[in-house]
JSON list of C-alpha atoms in Angstrom, two decimals:
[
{"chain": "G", "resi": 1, "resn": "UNK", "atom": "CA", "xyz": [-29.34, 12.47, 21.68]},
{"chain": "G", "resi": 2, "resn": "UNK", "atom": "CA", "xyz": [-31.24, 9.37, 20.31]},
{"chain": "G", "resi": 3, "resn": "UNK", "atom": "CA", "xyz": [-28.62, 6.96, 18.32]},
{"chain": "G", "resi": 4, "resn": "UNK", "atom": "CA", "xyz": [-30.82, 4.84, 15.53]},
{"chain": "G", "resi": 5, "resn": "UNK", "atom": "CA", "xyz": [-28.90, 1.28, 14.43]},
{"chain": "G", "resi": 6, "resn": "UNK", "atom": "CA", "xyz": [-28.49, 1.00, 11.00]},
{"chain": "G", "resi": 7, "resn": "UNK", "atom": "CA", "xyz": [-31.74, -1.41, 10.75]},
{"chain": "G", "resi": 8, "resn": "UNK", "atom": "CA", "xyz": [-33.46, 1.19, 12.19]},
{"chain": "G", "resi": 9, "resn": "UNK", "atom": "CA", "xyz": [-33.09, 4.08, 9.92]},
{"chain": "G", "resi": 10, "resn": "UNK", "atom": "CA", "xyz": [-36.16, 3.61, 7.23]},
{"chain": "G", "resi": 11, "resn": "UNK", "atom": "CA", "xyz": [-35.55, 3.46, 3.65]},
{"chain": "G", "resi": 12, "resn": "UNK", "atom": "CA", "xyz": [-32.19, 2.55, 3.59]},
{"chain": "G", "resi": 13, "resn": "UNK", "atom": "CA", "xyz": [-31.23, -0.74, 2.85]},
{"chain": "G", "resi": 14, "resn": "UNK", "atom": "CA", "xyz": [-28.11, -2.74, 4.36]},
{"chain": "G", "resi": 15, "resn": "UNK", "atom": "CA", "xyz": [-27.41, -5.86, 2.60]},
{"chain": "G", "resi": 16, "resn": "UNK", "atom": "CA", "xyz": [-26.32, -9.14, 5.25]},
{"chain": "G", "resi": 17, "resn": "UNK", "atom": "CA", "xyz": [-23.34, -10.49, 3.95]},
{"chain": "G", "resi": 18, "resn": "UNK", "atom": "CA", "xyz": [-21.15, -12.99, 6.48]},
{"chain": "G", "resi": 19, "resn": "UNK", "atom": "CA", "xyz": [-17.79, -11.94, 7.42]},
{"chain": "G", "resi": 20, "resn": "UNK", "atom": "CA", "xyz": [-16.37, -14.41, 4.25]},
{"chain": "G", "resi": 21, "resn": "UNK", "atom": "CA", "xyz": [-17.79, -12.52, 1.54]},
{"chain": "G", "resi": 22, "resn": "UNK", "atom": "CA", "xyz": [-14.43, -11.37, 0.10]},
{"chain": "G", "resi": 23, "resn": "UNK", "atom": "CA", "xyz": [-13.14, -15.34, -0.49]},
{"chain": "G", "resi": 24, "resn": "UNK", "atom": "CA", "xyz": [-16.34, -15.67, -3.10]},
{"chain": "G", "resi": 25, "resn": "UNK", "atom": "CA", "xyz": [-14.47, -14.05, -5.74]},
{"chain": "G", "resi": 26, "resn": "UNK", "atom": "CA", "xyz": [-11.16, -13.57, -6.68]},
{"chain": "G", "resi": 27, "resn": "UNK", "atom": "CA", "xyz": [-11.37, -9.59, -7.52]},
{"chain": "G", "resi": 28, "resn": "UNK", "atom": "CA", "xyz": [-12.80, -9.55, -3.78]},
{"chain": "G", "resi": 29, "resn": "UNK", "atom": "CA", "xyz": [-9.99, -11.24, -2.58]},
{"chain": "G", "resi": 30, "resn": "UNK", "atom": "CA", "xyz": [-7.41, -8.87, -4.17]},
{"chain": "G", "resi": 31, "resn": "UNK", "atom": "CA", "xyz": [-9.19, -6.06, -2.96]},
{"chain": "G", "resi": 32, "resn": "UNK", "atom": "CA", "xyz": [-9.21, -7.15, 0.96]},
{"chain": "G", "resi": 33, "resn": "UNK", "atom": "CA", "xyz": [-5.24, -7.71, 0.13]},
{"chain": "G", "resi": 34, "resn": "UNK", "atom": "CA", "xyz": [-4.75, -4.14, -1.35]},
{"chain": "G", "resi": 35, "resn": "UNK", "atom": "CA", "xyz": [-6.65, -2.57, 1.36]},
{"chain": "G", "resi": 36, "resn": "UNK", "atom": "CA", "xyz": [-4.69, -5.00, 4.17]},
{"chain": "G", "resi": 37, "resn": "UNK", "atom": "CA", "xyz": [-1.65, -3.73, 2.42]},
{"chain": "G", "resi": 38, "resn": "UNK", "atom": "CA", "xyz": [-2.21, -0.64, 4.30]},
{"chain": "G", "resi": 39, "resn": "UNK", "atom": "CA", "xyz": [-1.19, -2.10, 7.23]},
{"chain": "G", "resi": 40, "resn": "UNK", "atom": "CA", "xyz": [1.98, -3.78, 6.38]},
{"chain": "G", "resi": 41, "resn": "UNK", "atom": "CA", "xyz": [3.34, -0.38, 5.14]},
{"chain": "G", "resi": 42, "resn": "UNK", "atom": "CA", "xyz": [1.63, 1.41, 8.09]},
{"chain": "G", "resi": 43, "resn": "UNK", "atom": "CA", "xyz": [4.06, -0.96, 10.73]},
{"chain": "G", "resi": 44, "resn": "UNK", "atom": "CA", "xyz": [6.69, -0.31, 8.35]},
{"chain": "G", "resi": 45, "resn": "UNK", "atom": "CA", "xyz": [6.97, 2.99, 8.47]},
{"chain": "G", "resi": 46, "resn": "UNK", "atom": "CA", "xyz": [6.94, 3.34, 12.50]},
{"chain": "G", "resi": 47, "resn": "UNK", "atom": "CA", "xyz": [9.94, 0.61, 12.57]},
{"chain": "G", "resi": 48, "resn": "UNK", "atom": "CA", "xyz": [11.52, 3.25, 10.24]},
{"chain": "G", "resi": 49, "resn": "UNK", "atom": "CA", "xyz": [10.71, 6.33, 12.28]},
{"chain": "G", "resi": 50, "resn": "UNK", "atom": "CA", "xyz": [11.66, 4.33, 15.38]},
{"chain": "G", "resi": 51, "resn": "UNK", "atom": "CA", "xyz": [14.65, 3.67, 13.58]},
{"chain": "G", "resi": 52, "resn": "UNK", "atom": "CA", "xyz": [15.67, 7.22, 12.81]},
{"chain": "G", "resi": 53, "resn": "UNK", "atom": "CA", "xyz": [14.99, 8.38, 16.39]},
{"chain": "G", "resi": 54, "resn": "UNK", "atom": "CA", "xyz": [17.40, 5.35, 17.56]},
{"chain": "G", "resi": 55, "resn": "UNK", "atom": "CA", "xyz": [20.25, 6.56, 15.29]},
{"chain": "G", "resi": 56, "resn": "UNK", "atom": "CA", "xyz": [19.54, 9.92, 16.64]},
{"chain": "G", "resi": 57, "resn": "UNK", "atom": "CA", "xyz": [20.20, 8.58, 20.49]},
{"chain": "G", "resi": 58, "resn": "UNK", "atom": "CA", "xyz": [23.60, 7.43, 19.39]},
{"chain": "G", "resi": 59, "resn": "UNK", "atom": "CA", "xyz": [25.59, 4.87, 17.33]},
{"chain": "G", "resi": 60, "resn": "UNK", "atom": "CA", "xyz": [25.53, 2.13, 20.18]},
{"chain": "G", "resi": 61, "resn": "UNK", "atom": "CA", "xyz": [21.58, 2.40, 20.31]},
{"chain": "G", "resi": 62, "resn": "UNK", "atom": "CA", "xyz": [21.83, 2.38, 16.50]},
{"chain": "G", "resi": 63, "resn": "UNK", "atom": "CA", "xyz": [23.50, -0.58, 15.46]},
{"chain": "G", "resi": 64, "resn": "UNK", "atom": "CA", "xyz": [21.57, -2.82, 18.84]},
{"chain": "G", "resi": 65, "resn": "UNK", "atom": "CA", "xyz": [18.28, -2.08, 17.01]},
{"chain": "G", "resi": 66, "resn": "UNK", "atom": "CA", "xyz": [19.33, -3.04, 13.40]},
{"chain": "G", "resi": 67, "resn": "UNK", "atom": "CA", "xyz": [20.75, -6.32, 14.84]},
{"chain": "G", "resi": 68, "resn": "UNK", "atom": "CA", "xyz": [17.50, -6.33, 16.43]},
{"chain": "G", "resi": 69, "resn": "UNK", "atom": "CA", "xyz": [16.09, -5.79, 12.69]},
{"chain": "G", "resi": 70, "resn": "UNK", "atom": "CA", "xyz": [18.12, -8.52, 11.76]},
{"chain": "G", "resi": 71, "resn": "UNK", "atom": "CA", "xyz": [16.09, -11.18, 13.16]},
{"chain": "G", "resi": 72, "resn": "UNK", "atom": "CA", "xyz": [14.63, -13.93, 10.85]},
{"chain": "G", "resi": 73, "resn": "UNK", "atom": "CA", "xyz": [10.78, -12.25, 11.82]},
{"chain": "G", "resi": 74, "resn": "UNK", "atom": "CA", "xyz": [12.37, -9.21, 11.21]},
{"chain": "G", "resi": 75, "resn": "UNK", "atom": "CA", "xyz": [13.34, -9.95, 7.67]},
{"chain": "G", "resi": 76, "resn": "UNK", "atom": "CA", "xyz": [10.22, -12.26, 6.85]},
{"chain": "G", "resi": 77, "resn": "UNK", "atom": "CA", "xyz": [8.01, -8.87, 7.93]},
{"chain": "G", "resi": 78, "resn": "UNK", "atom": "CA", "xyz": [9.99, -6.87, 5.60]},
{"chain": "G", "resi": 79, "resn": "UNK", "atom": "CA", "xyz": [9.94, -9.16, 2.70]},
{"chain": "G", "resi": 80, "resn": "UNK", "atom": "CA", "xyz": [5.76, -9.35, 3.46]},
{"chain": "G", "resi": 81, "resn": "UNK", "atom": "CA", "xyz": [6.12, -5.42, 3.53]},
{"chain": "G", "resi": 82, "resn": "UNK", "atom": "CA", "xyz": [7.85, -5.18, 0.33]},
{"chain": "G", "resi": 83, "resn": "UNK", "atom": "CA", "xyz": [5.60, -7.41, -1.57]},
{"chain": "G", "resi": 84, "resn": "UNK", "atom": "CA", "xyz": [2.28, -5.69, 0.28]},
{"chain": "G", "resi": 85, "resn": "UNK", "atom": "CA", "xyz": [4.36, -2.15, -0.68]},
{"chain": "G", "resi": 86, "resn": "UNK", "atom": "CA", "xyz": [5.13, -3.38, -4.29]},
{"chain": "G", "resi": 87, "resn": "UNK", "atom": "CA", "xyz": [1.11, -4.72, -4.99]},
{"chain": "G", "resi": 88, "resn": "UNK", "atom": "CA", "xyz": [-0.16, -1.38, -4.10]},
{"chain": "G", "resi": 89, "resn": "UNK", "atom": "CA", "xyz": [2.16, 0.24, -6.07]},
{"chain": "G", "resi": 90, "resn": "UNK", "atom": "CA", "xyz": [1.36, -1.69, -9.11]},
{"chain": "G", "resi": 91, "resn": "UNK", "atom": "CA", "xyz": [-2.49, -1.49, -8.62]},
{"chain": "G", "resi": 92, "resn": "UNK", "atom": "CA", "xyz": [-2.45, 2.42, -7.86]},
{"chain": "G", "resi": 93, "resn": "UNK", "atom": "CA", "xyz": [-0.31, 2.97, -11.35]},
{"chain": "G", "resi": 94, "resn": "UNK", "atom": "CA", "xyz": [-2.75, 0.69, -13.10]},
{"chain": "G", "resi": 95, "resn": "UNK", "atom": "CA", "xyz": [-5.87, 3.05, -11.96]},
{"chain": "G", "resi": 96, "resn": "UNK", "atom": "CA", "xyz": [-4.41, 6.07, -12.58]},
{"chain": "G", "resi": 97, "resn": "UNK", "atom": "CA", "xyz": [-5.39, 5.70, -16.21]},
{"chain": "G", "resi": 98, "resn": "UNK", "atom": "CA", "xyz": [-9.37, 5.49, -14.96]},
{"chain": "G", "resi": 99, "resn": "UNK", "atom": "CA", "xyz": [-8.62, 7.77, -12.39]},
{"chain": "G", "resi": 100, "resn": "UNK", "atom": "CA", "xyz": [-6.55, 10.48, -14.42]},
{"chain": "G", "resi": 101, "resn": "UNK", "atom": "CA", "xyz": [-7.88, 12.37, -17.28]},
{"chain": "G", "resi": 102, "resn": "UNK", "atom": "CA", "xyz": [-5.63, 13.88, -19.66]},
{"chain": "G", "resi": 103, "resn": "UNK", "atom": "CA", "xyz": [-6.13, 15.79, -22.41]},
{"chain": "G", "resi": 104, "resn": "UNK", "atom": "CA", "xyz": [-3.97, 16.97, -24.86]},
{"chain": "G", "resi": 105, "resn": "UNK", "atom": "CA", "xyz": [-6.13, 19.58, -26.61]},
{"chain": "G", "resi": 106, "resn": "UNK", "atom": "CA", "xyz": [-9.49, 18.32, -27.96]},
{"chain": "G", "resi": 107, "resn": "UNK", "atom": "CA", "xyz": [-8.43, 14.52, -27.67]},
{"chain": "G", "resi": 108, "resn": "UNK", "atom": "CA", "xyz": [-8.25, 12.04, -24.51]},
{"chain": "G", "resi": 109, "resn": "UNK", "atom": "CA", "xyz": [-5.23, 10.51, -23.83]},
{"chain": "G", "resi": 110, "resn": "UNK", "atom": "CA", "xyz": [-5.70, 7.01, -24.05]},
{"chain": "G", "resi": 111, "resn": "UNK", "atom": "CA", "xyz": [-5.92, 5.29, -20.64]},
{"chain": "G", "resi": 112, "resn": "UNK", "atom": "CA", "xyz": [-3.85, 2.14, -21.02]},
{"chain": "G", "resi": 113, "resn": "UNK", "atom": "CA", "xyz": [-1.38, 5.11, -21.94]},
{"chain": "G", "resi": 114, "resn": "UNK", "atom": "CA", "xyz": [-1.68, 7.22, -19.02]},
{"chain": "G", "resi": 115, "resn": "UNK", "atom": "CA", "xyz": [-1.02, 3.95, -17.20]},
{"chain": "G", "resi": 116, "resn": "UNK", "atom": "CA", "xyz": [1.92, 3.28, -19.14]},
{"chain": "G", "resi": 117, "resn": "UNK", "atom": "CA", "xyz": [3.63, 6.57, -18.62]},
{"chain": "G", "resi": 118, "resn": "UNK", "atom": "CA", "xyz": [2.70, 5.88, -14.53]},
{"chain": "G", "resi": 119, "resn": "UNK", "atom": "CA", "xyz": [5.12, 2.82, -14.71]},
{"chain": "G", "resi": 120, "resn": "UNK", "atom": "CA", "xyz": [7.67, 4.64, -17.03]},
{"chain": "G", "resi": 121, "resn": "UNK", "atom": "CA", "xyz": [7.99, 7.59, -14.32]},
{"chain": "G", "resi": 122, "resn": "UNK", "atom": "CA", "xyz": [8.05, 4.80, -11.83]},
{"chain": "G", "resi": 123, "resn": "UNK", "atom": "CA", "xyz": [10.55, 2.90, -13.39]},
{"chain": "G", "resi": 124, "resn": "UNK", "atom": "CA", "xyz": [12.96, 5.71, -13.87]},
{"chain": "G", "resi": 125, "resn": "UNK", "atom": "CA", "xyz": [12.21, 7.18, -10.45]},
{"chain": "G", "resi": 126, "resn": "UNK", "atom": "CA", "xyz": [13.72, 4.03, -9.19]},
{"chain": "G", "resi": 127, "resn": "UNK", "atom": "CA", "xyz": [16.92, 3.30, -10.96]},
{"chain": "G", "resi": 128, "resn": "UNK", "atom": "CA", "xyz": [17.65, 6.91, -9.85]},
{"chain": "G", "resi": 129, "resn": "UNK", "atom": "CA", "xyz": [17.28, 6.34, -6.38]},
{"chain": "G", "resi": 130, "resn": "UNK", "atom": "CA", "xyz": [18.81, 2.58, -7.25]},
{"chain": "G", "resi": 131, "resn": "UNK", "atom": "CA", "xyz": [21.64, 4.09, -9.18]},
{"chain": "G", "resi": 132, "resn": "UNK", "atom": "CA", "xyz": [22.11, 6.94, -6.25]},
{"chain": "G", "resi": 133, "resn": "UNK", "atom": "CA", "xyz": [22.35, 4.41, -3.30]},
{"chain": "G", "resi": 134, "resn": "UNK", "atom": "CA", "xyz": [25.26, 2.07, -5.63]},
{"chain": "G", "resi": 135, "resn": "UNK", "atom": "CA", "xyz": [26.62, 5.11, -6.99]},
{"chain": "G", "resi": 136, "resn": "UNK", "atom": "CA", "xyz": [26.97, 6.91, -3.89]},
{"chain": "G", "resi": 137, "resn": "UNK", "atom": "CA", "xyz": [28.15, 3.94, -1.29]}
]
């Protein structure tokens, strides 16, 4: 099996850029946070699934690892993580308009609109769960 580098494959060209090309512009920059959102909410979610499986091992295990949680690096990650979590939100709703297509009979809906109905759903998705977690404690 013969493995070609990427130089080495004719035809094709690979642009040089240095490892700082995303601080050049500001879209670039948001884009490198969006995508390094990922992570944030990636480390989030095994804390939670860690989480779950200590409350499954018993209440004593339970309540060491949320003082654990309560840590001031605990609570500075998950304030990063919601702000990382709430960016991506708000930049996936605003391309589902581009992304989305909807058609109500022979006419395109707007995409601005589409959009716009993205947040409304959004919106009302969370004062349910809001109103459920108040409501119900």
């Amino acid at each position: 099996m013969t493995t070609a580098t990427r130089s080495d494959r004719a035809g094709l060209y690979y642009p040089k850029l240095p490892a700082t090309w995303w601080l050049r512009h500001p879209r670039y920059f948001a884009f490198m946070m969006r995508e390094l959102s990922v992570v944030f909410i990636a480390i989030f979610l095994v804390v939670f699934l860690v989480e779950i499986r200590q409350l499954a091992r018993g209440a004593q295990t339970y309540v060491a690892f949320v003082e654990m949680l309560a840590s001031p690096g605990w609570i500075v990650f998950h304030v990063v993580a919601l702000a990382f979590a709430l960016y991506h939100s708000v930049t996936w709703l605003k391309l589902t308009g581009v992304v989305q297509v909807v058609r109500l009979g022979e006419r395109q809906v707007p995409s601005k609109l589409v959009a716009a109905g993205a947040f409304v759903v959004w919106g009302v998705v969370s004062l349910v769960i809001l109103a459920f977690f108040l409501l119900g404690a």
